[in-house]
Protein backbone atom coordinates (compact mmCIF):
# COMPACT_ATOMS: atom_id res chain seq x y z
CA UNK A 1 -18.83 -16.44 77.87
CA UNK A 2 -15.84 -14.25 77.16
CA UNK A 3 -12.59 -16.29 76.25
CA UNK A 4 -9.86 -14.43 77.67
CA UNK A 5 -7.15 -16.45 76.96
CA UNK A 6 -8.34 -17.10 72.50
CA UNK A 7 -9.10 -14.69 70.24
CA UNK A 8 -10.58 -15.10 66.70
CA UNK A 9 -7.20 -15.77 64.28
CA UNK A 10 -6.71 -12.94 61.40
CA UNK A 11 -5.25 -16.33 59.52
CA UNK A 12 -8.98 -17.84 58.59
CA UNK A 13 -7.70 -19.07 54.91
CA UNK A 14 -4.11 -20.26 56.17
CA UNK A 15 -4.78 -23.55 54.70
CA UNK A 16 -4.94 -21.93 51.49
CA UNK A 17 -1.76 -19.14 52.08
CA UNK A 18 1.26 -19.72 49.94
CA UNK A 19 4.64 -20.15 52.53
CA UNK A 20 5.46 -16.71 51.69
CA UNK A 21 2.34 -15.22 52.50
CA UNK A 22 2.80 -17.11 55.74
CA UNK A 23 6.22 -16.14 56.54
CA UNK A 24 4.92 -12.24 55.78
CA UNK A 25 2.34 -12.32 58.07
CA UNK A 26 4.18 -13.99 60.44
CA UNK A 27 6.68 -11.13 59.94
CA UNK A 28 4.45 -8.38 60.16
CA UNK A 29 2.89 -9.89 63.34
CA UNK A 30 6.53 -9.82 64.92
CA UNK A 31 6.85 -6.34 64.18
CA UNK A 32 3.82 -5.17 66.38
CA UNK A 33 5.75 -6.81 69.67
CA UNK A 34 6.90 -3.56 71.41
């Protein structure tokens, strides 16, 4: 079954991300939104 709605997360080792490595992907996520 295809999900269409979920896709796999390019976050797998977020658990072990420091907050700035979070808030720099989260940053570089927000600048692919056209």
């Amino acid at each position: 079954m295809i999900r269409t709605t979920e896709q796999d997360s390019n976050y797998t080792n977020i658990d072990q991300m420091s907050v700035l490595e979070i808030l720099k992907g989260i940053n570089n996520e927000d600048k692919t939104v056209p």
